[in-house]
């Protein structure tokens, strides 16, 4: 399930310990090292897949688990329904780590469209 040379797989295995804010059987949530908002958390599947579409194809249950963990962390962070969830897919869309991850951003006003 894990992939060699994948940063987020080393977080899931805890060979490197991120700043964890939530966990389920299928997903891990930790703070983004380069925060773009007062709350900026990444929620990753424990299964190694490259992006959200691959996760959906592999397991609808694990995709649901990911989104529900993001919602739970948002509630824990006091975001009370005002937060943004983002999956970047592909380098052209800003993806830089090719292990699927859901950005949870909140705690400030959000603009649209994103840059
Ligand atoms: P993306 O650009 O959508 O692939 O998002 C990757 C995110 O991963 C980016 O916001 C920064 C974050 N990131 C990169 N390296 C590390 C790290 O070593 N630790 C943590 N916590 N986050 C990282």
mmCIF file of C-alpha atoms and ligand atoms in Angstrom:
data_model
loop_
_atom_site.group_PDB
_atom_site.id
_atom_site.type_symbol
_atom_site.label_atom_id
_atom_site.label_comp_id
_atom_site.label_asym_id
_atom_site.label_seq_id
_atom_site.Cartn_x
_atom_site.Cartn_y
_atom_site.Cartn_z
ATOM 1 C CA UNK A 1 0.000 0.000 0.000
ATOM 2 C CA UNK A 2 2.884 2.409 0.627
ATOM 3 C CA UNK A 3 5.219 3.689 -2.032
ATOM 4 C CA UNK A 4 8.990 4.078 -1.743
ATOM 5 C CA UNK A 5 10.229 7.669 -1.706
ATOM 6 C CA UNK A 6 6.784 9.072 -0.906
ATOM 7 C CA UNK A 7 6.874 11.780 1.777
ATOM 8 C CA UNK A 8 3.294 11.281 2.900
ATOM 9 C CA UNK A 9 3.777 7.490 3.134
ATOM 10 C CA UNK A 10 6.573 8.180 5.652
ATOM 11 C CA UNK A 11 4.051 10.265 7.643
ATOM 12 C CA UNK A 12 1.450 7.483 7.497
ATOM 13 C CA UNK A 13 4.036 4.919 8.688
ATOM 14 C CA UNK A 14 5.279 7.471 11.287
ATOM 15 C CA UNK A 15 8.884 7.014 10.151
ATOM 16 C CA UNK A 16 8.600 10.800 10.117
ATOM 17 C CA UNK A 17 6.098 12.224 12.618
ATOM 18 C CA UNK A 18 3.997 15.114 11.299
ATOM 19 C CA UNK A 19 1.896 17.426 13.490
ATOM 20 C CA UNK A 20 -1.124 15.113 13.605
ATOM 21 C CA UNK A 21 -4.560 16.591 14.323
ATOM 22 C CA UNK A 22 -6.753 13.598 13.504
ATOM 23 C CA UNK A 23 -6.724 9.979 12.409
ATOM 24 C CA UNK A 24 -9.066 7.189 11.388
ATOM 25 C CA UNK A 25 -8.524 3.640 10.187
ATOM 26 C CA UNK A 26 -8.101 4.921 6.620
ATOM 27 C CA UNK A 27 -6.938 8.539 6.862
ATOM 28 C CA UNK A 28 -4.431 10.808 8.622
ATOM 29 C CA UNK A 29 -4.743 14.582 9.157
ATOM 30 C CA UNK A 30 -1.735 16.790 9.925
ATOM 31 C CA UNK A 31 -0.822 20.474 9.697
ATOM 32 C CA UNK A 32 0.644 21.757 6.446
ATOM 33 C CA UNK A 33 4.254 22.911 6.911
ATOM 34 C CA UNK A 34 3.586 25.871 4.595
ATOM 35 C CA UNK A 35 0.297 27.121 6.006
ATOM 36 C CA UNK A 36 -1.767 29.403 3.764
ATOM 37 C CA UNK A 37 -4.423 30.131 6.404
ATOM 38 C CA UNK A 38 -4.713 30.066 10.218
ATOM 39 C CA UNK A 39 -5.946 26.487 9.812
ATOM 40 C CA UNK A 40 -4.248 24.586 7.014
ATOM 41 C CA UNK A 41 -4.456 20.832 7.438
ATOM 42 C CA UNK A 42 -3.760 18.061 4.939
ATOM 43 C CA UNK A 43 -5.927 14.950 5.097
ATOM 44 C CA UNK A 44 -4.346 11.987 3.341
ATOM 45 C CA UNK A 45 -5.479 8.439 2.679
ATOM 46 C CA UNK A 46 -3.268 5.806 4.296
ATOM 47 C CA UNK A 47 -3.434 3.979 0.965
ATOM 48 C CA UNK A 48 -0.883 5.335 -1.532
ATOM 49 C CA UNK A 49 -2.701 6.742 -4.539
ATOM 50 C CA UNK A 50 -1.605 9.720 -6.618
ATOM 51 C CA UNK A 51 -4.744 11.845 -6.503
ATOM 52 C CA UNK A 52 -8.389 12.094 -5.485
ATOM 53 C CA UNK A 53 -9.688 10.450 -8.646
ATOM 54 C CA UNK A 54 -7.515 7.397 -8.059
ATOM 55 C CA UNK A 55 -8.757 7.226 -4.474
ATOM 56 C CA UNK A 56 -12.383 7.369 -5.631
ATOM 57 C CA UNK A 57 -11.681 4.560 -8.078
ATOM 58 C CA UNK A 58 -9.907 2.457 -5.431
ATOM 59 C CA UNK A 59 -12.389 2.908 -2.601
ATOM 60 C CA UNK A 60 -15.481 5.080 -2.247
ATOM 61 C CA UNK A 61 -15.442 4.256 1.469
ATOM 62 C CA UNK A 62 -11.912 5.624 1.895
ATOM 63 C CA UNK A 63 -12.776 8.792 -0.037
ATOM 64 C CA UNK A 64 -15.801 9.281 2.210
ATOM 65 C CA UNK A 65 -13.629 8.691 5.266
ATOM 66 C CA UNK A 66 -11.191 11.371 4.081
ATOM 67 C CA UNK A 67 -13.898 14.011 3.688
ATOM 68 C CA UNK A 68 -15.552 13.120 6.991
ATOM 69 C CA UNK A 69 -12.202 13.412 8.804
ATOM 70 C CA UNK A 70 -11.683 16.837 7.194
ATOM 71 C CA UNK A 71 -15.105 17.912 8.480
ATOM 72 C CA UNK A 72 -14.340 16.590 11.943
ATOM 73 C CA UNK A 73 -11.014 18.472 12.077
ATOM 74 C CA UNK A 74 -12.752 21.646 10.828
ATOM 75 C CA UNK A 75 -15.211 21.343 13.713
ATOM 76 C CA UNK A 76 -12.374 20.740 16.183
ATOM 77 C CA UNK A 77 -10.669 23.885 14.848
ATOM 78 C CA UNK A 78 -13.847 25.899 15.488
ATOM 79 C CA UNK A 79 -14.473 26.652 11.836
ATOM 80 C CA UNK A 80 -18.242 26.220 12.252
ATOM 81 C CA UNK A 81 -19.100 25.514 8.631
ATOM 82 C CA UNK A 82 -16.749 28.085 7.043
ATOM 83 C CA UNK A 83 -13.834 26.325 5.444
ATOM 84 C CA UNK A 84 -12.431 25.336 2.060
ATOM 85 C CA UNK A 85 -11.549 21.819 0.870
ATOM 86 C CA UNK A 86 -9.193 21.523 -2.118
ATOM 87 C CA UNK A 87 -7.745 18.613 -4.087
ATOM 88 C CA UNK A 88 -5.005 19.755 -6.477
ATOM 89 C CA UNK A 89 -4.611 17.206 -9.272
ATOM 90 C CA UNK A 90 -1.567 17.443 -11.537
ATOM 91 C CA UNK A 91 1.431 19.764 -11.506
ATOM 92 C CA UNK A 92 -0.381 22.275 -13.699
ATOM 93 C CA UNK A 93 -3.021 22.648 -10.992
ATOM 94 C CA UNK A 94 -0.434 23.068 -8.242
ATOM 95 C CA UNK A 95 0.006 19.493 -7.047
ATOM 96 C CA UNK A 96 3.546 19.023 -5.731
ATOM 97 C CA UNK A 97 3.194 15.837 -3.642
ATOM 98 C CA UNK A 98 1.860 12.888 -5.601
ATOM 99 C CA UNK A 99 0.129 11.115 -2.732
ATOM 100 C CA UNK A 100 -3.516 12.219 -2.675
ATOM 101 C CA UNK A 101 -4.269 14.906 -0.093
ATOM 102 C CA UNK A 102 -7.217 17.094 0.747
ATOM 103 C CA UNK A 103 -6.343 20.642 1.838
ATOM 104 C CA UNK A 104 -8.518 21.972 4.663
ATOM 105 C CA UNK A 105 -8.193 25.755 4.851
ATOM 106 C CA UNK A 106 -9.987 28.094 7.214
ATOM 107 C CA UNK A 107 -9.790 30.853 9.762
ATOM 108 C CA UNK A 108 -9.689 33.735 7.288
ATOM 109 C CA UNK A 109 -11.858 35.130 4.497
ATOM 110 C CA UNK A 110 -11.517 33.119 1.264
ATOM 111 C CA UNK A 111 -11.431 34.648 -2.205
ATOM 112 C CA UNK A 112 -12.772 33.202 -5.428
ATOM 113 C CA UNK A 113 -11.448 32.328 -7.939
ATOM 114 C CA UNK A 114 -8.332 30.867 -6.310
ATOM 115 C CA UNK A 115 -4.988 31.757 -7.915
HETATM 116 P P1 LIG B 1 0.021 20.308 -3.183
HETATM 117 O O1 LIG B 1 0.803 21.505 -3.663
HETATM 118 O O2 LIG B 1 -1.476 20.410 -3.414
HETATM 119 O O3 LIG B 1 0.620 19.020 -3.700
HETATM 120 O O4 LIG B 1 0.199 20.320 -1.607
HETATM 121 C C1 LIG B 1 1.315 19.777 -0.955
HETATM 122 C C2 LIG B 1 1.375 20.391 0.390
HETATM 123 O O5 LIG B 1 2.282 19.642 1.175
HETATM 124 C C3 LIG B 1 1.896 21.833 0.410
HETATM 125 O O6 LIG B 1 0.852 22.711 0.849
HETATM 126 C C4 LIG B 1 3.028 21.823 1.395
HETATM 127 C C5 LIG B 1 2.879 20.494 2.099
HETATM 128 N N1 LIG B 1 4.133 19.898 2.497
HETATM 129 C C6 LIG B 1 5.209 19.678 1.705
HETATM 130 N N2 LIG B 1 6.187 19.112 2.421
HETATM 131 C C7 LIG B 1 5.711 18.960 3.686
HETATM 132 C C8 LIG B 1 6.255 18.418 4.881
HETATM 133 O O7 LIG B 1 7.395 17.964 4.948
HETATM 134 N N3 LIG B 1 5.449 18.433 5.990
HETATM 135 C C9 LIG B 1 4.176 18.949 5.958
HETATM 136 N N4 LIG B 1 3.490 18.923 7.099
HETATM 137 N N5 LIG B 1 3.632 19.449 4.840
HETATM 138 C C10 LIG B 1 4.390 19.455 3.729
#
